[in-house]
XYZ file of C-alpha atoms in Angstrom:
439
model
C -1.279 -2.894 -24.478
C -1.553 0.436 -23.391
C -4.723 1.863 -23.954
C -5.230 5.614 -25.482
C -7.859 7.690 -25.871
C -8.562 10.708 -28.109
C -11.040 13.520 -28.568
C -12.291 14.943 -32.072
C -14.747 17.452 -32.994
C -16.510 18.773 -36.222
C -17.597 22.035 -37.948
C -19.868 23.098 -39.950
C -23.384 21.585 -41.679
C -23.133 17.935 -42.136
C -22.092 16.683 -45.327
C -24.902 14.177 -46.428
C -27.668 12.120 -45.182
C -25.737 9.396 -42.829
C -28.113 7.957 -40.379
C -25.261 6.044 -38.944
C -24.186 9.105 -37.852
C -26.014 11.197 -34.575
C -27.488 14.023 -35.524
C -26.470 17.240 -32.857
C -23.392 15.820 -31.981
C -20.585 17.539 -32.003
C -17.279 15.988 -29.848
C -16.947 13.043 -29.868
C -14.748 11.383 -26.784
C -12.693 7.563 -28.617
C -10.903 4.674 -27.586
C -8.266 4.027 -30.014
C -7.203 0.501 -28.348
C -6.970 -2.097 -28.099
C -10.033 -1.211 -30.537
C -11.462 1.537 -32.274
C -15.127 2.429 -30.971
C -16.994 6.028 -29.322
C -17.286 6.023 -25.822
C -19.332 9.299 -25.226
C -20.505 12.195 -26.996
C -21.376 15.922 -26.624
C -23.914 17.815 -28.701
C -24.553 21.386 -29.815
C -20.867 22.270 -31.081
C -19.243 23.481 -33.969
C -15.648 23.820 -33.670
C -13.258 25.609 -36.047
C -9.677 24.529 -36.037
C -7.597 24.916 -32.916
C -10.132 25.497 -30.962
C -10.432 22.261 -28.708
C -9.025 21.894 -24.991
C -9.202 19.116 -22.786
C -8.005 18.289 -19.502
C -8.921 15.751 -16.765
C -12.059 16.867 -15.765
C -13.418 19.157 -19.247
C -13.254 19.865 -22.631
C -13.182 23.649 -23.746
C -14.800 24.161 -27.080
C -15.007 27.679 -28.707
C -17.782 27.889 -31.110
C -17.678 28.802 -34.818
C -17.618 32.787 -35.527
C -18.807 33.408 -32.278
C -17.784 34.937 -28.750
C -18.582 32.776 -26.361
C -17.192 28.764 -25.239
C -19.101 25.709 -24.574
C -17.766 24.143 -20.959
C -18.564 19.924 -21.251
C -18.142 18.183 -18.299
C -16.165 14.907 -18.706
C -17.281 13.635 -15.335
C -20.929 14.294 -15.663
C -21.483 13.722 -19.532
C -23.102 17.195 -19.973
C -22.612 20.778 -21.358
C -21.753 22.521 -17.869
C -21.750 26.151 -18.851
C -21.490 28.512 -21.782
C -19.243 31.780 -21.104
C -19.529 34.280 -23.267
C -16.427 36.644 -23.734
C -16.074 40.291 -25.614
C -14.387 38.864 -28.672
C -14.728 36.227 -31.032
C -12.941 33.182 -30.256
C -10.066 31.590 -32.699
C -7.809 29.278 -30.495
C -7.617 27.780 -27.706
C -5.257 25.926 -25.085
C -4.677 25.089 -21.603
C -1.876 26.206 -19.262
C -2.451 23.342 -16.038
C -6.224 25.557 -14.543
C -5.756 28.526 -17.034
C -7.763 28.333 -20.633
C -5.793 30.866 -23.012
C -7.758 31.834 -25.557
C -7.130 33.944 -29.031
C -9.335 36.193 -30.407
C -9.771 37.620 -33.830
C -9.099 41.028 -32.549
C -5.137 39.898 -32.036
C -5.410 39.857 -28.194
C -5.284 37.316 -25.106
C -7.329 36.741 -23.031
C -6.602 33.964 -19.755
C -9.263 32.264 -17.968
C -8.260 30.487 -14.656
C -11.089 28.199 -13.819
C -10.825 27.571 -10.723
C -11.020 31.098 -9.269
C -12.937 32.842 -12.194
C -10.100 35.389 -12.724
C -9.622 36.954 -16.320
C -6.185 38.886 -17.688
C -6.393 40.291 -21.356
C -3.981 41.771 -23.358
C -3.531 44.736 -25.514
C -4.001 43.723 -29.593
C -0.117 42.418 -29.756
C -1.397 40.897 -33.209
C -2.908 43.372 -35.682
C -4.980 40.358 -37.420
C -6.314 37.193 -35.649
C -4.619 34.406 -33.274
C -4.797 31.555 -35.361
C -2.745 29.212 -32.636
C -1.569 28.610 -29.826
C 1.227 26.621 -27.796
C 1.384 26.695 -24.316
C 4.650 25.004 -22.103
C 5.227 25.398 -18.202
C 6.605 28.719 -18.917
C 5.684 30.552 -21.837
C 2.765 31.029 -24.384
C 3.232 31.106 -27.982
C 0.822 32.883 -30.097
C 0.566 32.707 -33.868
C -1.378 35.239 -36.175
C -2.996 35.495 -39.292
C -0.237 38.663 -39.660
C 2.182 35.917 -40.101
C 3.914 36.756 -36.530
C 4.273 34.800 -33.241
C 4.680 36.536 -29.857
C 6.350 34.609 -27.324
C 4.336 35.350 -23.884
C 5.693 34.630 -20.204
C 3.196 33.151 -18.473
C 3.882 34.506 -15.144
C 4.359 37.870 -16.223
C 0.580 37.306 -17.403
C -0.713 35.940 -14.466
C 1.264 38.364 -12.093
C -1.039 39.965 -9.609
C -0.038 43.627 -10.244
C -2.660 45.656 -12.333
C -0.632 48.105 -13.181
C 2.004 45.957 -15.376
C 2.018 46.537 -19.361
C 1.512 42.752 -20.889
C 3.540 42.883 -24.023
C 5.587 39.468 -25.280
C 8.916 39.004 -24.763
C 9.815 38.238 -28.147
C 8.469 38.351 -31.853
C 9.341 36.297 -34.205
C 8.854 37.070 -37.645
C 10.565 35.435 -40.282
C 7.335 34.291 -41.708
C 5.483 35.789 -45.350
C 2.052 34.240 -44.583
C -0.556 33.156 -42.281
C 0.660 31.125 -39.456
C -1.419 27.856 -39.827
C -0.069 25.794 -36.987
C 2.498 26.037 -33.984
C 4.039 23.605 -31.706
C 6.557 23.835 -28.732
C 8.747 21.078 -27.878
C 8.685 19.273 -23.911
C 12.021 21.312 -22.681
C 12.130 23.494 -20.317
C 16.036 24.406 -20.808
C 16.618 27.734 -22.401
C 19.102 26.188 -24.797
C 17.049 23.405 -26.078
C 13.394 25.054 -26.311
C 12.719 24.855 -29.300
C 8.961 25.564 -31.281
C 7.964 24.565 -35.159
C 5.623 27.093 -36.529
C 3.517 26.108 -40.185
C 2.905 28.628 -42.676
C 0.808 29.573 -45.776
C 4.164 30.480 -47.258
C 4.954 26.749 -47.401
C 7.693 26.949 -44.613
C 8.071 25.213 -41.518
C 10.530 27.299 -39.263
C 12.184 25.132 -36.164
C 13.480 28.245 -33.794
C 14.634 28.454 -30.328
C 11.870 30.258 -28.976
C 13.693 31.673 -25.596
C 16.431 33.200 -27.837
C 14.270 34.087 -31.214
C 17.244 32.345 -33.137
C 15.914 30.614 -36.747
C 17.547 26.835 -36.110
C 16.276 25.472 -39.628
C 13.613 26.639 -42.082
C 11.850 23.740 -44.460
C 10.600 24.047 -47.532
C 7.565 21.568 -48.814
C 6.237 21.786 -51.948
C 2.736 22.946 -50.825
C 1.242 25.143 -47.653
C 1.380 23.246 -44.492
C -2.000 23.093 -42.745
C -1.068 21.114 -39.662
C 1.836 19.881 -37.818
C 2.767 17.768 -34.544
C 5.795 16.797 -32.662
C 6.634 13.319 -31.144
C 6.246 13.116 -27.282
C 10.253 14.117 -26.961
C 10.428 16.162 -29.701
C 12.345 14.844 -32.280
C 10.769 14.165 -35.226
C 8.034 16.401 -37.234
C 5.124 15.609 -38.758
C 3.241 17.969 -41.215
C 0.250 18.132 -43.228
C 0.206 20.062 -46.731
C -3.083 21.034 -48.569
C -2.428 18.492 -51.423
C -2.601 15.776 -48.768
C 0.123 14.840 -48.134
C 1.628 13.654 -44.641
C 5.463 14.408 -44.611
C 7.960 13.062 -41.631
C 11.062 15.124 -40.974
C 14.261 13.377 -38.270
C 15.153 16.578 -36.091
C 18.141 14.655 -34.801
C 18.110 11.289 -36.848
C 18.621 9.838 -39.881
C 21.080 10.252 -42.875
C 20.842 13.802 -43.021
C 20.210 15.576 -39.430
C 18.310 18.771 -39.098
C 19.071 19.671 -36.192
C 21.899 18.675 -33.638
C 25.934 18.554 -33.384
C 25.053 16.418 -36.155
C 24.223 18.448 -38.795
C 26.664 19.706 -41.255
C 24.977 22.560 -42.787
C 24.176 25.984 -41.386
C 21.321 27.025 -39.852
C 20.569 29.516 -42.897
C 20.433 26.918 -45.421
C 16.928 26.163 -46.524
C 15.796 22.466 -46.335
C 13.782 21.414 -49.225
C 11.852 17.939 -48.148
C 9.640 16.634 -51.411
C 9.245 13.112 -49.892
C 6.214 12.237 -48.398
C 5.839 9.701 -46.140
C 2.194 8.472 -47.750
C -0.514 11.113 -49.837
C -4.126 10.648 -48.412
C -6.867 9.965 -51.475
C -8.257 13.171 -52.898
C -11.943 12.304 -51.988
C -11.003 12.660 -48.428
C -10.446 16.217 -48.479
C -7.387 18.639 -47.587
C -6.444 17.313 -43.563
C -7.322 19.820 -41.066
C -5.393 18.742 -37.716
C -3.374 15.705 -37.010
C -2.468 13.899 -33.301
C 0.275 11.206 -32.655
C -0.382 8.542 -30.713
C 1.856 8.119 -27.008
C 3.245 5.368 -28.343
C 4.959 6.587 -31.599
C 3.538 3.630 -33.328
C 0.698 5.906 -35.527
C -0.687 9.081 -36.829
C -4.434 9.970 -36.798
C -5.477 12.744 -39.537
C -8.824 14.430 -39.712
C -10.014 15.650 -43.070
C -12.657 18.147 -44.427
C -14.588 15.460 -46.060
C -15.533 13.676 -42.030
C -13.193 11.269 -42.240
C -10.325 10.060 -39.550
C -7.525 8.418 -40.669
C -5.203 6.086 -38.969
C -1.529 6.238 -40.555
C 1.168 2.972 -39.266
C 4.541 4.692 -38.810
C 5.873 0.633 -38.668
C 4.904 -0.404 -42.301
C 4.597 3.363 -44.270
C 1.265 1.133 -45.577
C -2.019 2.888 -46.811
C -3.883 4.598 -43.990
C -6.923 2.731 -41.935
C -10.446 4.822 -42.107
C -10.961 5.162 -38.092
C -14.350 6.825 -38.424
C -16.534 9.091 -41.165
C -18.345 11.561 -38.670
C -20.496 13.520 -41.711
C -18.872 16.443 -41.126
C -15.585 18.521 -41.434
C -13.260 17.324 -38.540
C -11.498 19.892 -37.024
C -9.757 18.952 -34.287
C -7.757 15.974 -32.336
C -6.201 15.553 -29.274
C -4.899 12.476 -27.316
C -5.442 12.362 -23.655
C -2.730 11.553 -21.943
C -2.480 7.722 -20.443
C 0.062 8.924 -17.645
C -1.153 12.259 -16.355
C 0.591 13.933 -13.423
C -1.292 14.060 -10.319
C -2.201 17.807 -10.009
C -2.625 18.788 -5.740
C -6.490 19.979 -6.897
C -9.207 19.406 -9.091
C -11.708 21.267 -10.698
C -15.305 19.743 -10.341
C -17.100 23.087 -11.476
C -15.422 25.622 -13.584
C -16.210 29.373 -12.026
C -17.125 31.941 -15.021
C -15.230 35.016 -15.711
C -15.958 37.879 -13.445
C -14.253 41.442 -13.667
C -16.223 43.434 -11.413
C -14.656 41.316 -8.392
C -11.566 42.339 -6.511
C -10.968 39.144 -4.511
C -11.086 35.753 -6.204
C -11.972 32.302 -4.423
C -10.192 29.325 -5.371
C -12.863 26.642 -5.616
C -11.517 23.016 -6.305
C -11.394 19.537 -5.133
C -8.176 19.156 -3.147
C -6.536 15.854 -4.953
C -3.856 14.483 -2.685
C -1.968 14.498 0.437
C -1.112 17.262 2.587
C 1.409 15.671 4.927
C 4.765 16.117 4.094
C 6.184 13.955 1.867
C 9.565 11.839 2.391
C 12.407 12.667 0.517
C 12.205 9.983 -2.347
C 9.113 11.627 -3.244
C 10.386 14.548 -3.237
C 13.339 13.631 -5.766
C 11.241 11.960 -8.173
C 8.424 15.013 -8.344
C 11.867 17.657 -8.885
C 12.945 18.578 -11.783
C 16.409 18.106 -12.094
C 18.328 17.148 -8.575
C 17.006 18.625 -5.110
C 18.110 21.253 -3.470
C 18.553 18.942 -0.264
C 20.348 16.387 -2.731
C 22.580 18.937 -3.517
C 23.645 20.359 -0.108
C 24.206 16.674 1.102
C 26.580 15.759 -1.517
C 28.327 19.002 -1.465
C 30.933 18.276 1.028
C 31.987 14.676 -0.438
C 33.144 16.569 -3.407
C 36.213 17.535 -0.605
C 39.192 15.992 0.720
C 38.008 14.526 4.347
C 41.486 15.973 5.286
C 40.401 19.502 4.103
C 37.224 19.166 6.425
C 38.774 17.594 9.688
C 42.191 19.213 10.018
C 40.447 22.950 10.873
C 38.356 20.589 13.654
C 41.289 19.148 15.175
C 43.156 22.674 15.440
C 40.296 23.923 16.748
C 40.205 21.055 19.580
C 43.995 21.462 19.813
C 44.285 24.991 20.671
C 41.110 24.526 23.018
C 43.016 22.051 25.211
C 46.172 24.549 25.289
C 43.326 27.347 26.406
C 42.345 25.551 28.879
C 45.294 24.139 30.920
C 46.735 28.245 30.436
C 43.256 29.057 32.521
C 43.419 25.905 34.941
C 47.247 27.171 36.026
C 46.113 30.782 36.447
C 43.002 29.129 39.048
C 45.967 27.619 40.926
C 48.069 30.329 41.111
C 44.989 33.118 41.907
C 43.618 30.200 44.945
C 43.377 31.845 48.064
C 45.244 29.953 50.699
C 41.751 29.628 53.512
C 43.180 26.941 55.792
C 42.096 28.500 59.627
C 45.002 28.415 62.034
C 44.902 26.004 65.047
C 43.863 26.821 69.035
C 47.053 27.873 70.320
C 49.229 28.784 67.356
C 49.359 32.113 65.934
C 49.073 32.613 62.456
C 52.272 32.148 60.386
């Protein structure tokens, strides 16, 4: 069974008097299976929604109406460092070493850990960033102005100081708060697609390298959270009333997306059916997380409880845990990572009197070269090597050889023309002998 592990974390005061729960603690680090139980916790956190990051190594926690972020150290246990920045902090996510935050001024800034390096932005957003959605290429930022600004992450990261960071598109179809915002796995221009949640009770699928609208749903209250599937096609979303809705991108009777779908992309999609309504004591559902396996949904509600929701049997949901305080925020680490080249052991603060940066990190694999299998299974796509070597068997042999035999056949004519010339042009040096005179 593969085994999966998540991360939660909590805001606010705690909600009663539960000695079961500890007091201080504010992440909390699970094993989901093959059973449910804690495996470590961090204290001295409060966490407002989408503000959690985790990677390998740490877990990035901005703190509740405040400008500064708590650094835990999943290797040591501890809090490693807290790094105070000249906003307050509303979302967070990581790019591979780079923690993007939003503030509730409407800028960016980017923190690269590993070198202590920090890039702002101008206020793009004239109320707060509410979310965020980071994929190899791009950032996404939604606002409380009910915009999202789609951000290219090199352009960001580019080492001229001089360049004007502004995003490369805005998309703004939106009448209300932007509660949530996911991107999809693809890295293709055609198939990048992103599903923003709003307070207008819209969900909005769009193509976020072209700004096109692919479908806008409709639910019959405001979305508060929403996820995508690990290939990014199916939706789930989270309305204030509770309920936990499923929508088939590309499947079922009726396809949303896809050469499949018969209706325009202007026509609005009403979905009323929920896949299962969580009970009203547990509170409206603040963030959800799907498991690797597709199997399950895990839910965290305002009243401290986790749910666990079986996608196999649509049955009533399983109470995971009841952590005494409004849960904020889950994420899944990932059971197959990808092998980064480095590590970061210690994170290096932000520092923006310095004009030279050192990259400090723990080097994580080999630096021989690598044969070419490897090399075709870490590309994406086919090699360039692959490519050149099966260019030519896309020709006739005939077309390749014939200009090589020419070529050897005129050679051969060139040189018995210059051997015949040698013989003719051969001085004749034979001496004459004693006695004879020369003829």
């Amino acid at each position: 069974m593969l085994s999966q592990e998540f991360v939660s974390a909590i805001g606010g005061p705690p909600l009663g008097a539960n000695t079961a729960v500890s007091k201080d603690v504010g992440i909390y680090c699970h094993a989901l299976t093959p059973s449910h139980a804690v495996k470590a916790t961090f204290k001295k956190s409060s966490v407002p929604v989408n503000c959690l990051a985790v990677n390998d190594t740490h877990i990035f926690a901005a703190q509740n109406q405040k400008a500064h972020v708590h650094v835990y150290s999943r290797l040591r246990g501890n809090q490693e460092a807290l790094v105070p920045f000249p906003e307050r902090i509303r979302s967070l996510a990581l790019a591979d070493q780079v923690l993007v935050l939003g503030t509730a001024e409407g800028r960016l800034f980017l923190w690269e850990v590993c070198t202590g390096r920090q890039v702002s932005t101008p206020p793009c957003h004239v109320q707060a960033v509410s979310c965020l959605a980071v994929t190899p290429y791009h950032i996404l930022s939604g606002s409380d102005d009910s915009n999202i600004n789609v951000w290219s992450l090199s352009r960001l990261l580019g080492l001229d100081a001089q360049s004007e960071h502004e995003p490369e598109l805005t998309l703004s179809n939106h009448r209300g708060a932007i509660t949530s915002l996911v991107a999809g796995p693809s890295t293709n221009s055609e198939t990048s697609i992103c599903v923003s949640a709003s307070k207008d009770k819209t969900c909005i699928v769009w193509n976020f390298r072209t700004g096109q609208v692919l479908r806008t749903l409709l639910f019959p209250a405001a979305p508060l959270c929403a996820c995508l599937d690990p290939s990014a096609r199916a939706l789930f979303v989270a309305s204030d009333d509770g309920a936990l809705f499923l929508v088939e991108l590309f499947g079922g009777d009726k396809p949303v997306l896809g050469s499949r779908s018969t209706e325009p992309a202007s026509i609005v999609v009403q979905v009323n059916a929920p896949l299962a309504v969580s009970d009203p004591e547990a509170g409206e559902p603040s963030c959800l997380a799907l498991t690797y396996d597709g199997t399950s949904i895990l839910s965290g509600h305002t009243k401290g409880k986790i749910f666990r929701w079986s996608l196999a049997d649509n049955a009533h949901p399983t109470e995971l845990a009841n952590l005494n305080a409004s849960v904020t925020n889950l994420c899944f680490v990932s059971p197959l990572p990808a092998t980064p080249s480095t590590k970061a052991i210690n994170i290096v603060k932000p520092n923006l009197s310095l004009k030279q940066y050192a990259f400090t990190a723990q080097l994580e694999s080999d630096l021989g070269s690598s044969t070419r299998f490897g090399q075709m299974l870490g590309t994406k796509g086919f090699a360039s090597q692959s490519i050149e070597t099966a260019t030519p068997s896309l020709f006739p042999s005939s077309s390749i050889e014939e200009p090589d035999q020419e070529l050897a056949r005129q050679n051969e004519q060139f040189w018995v023309i210059i051997n015949n010339n040698r013989a003719l042009q051969k001085p004749d040096f034979h001496q004459p002998a004693a006695g004879q005179s020369p003829a």
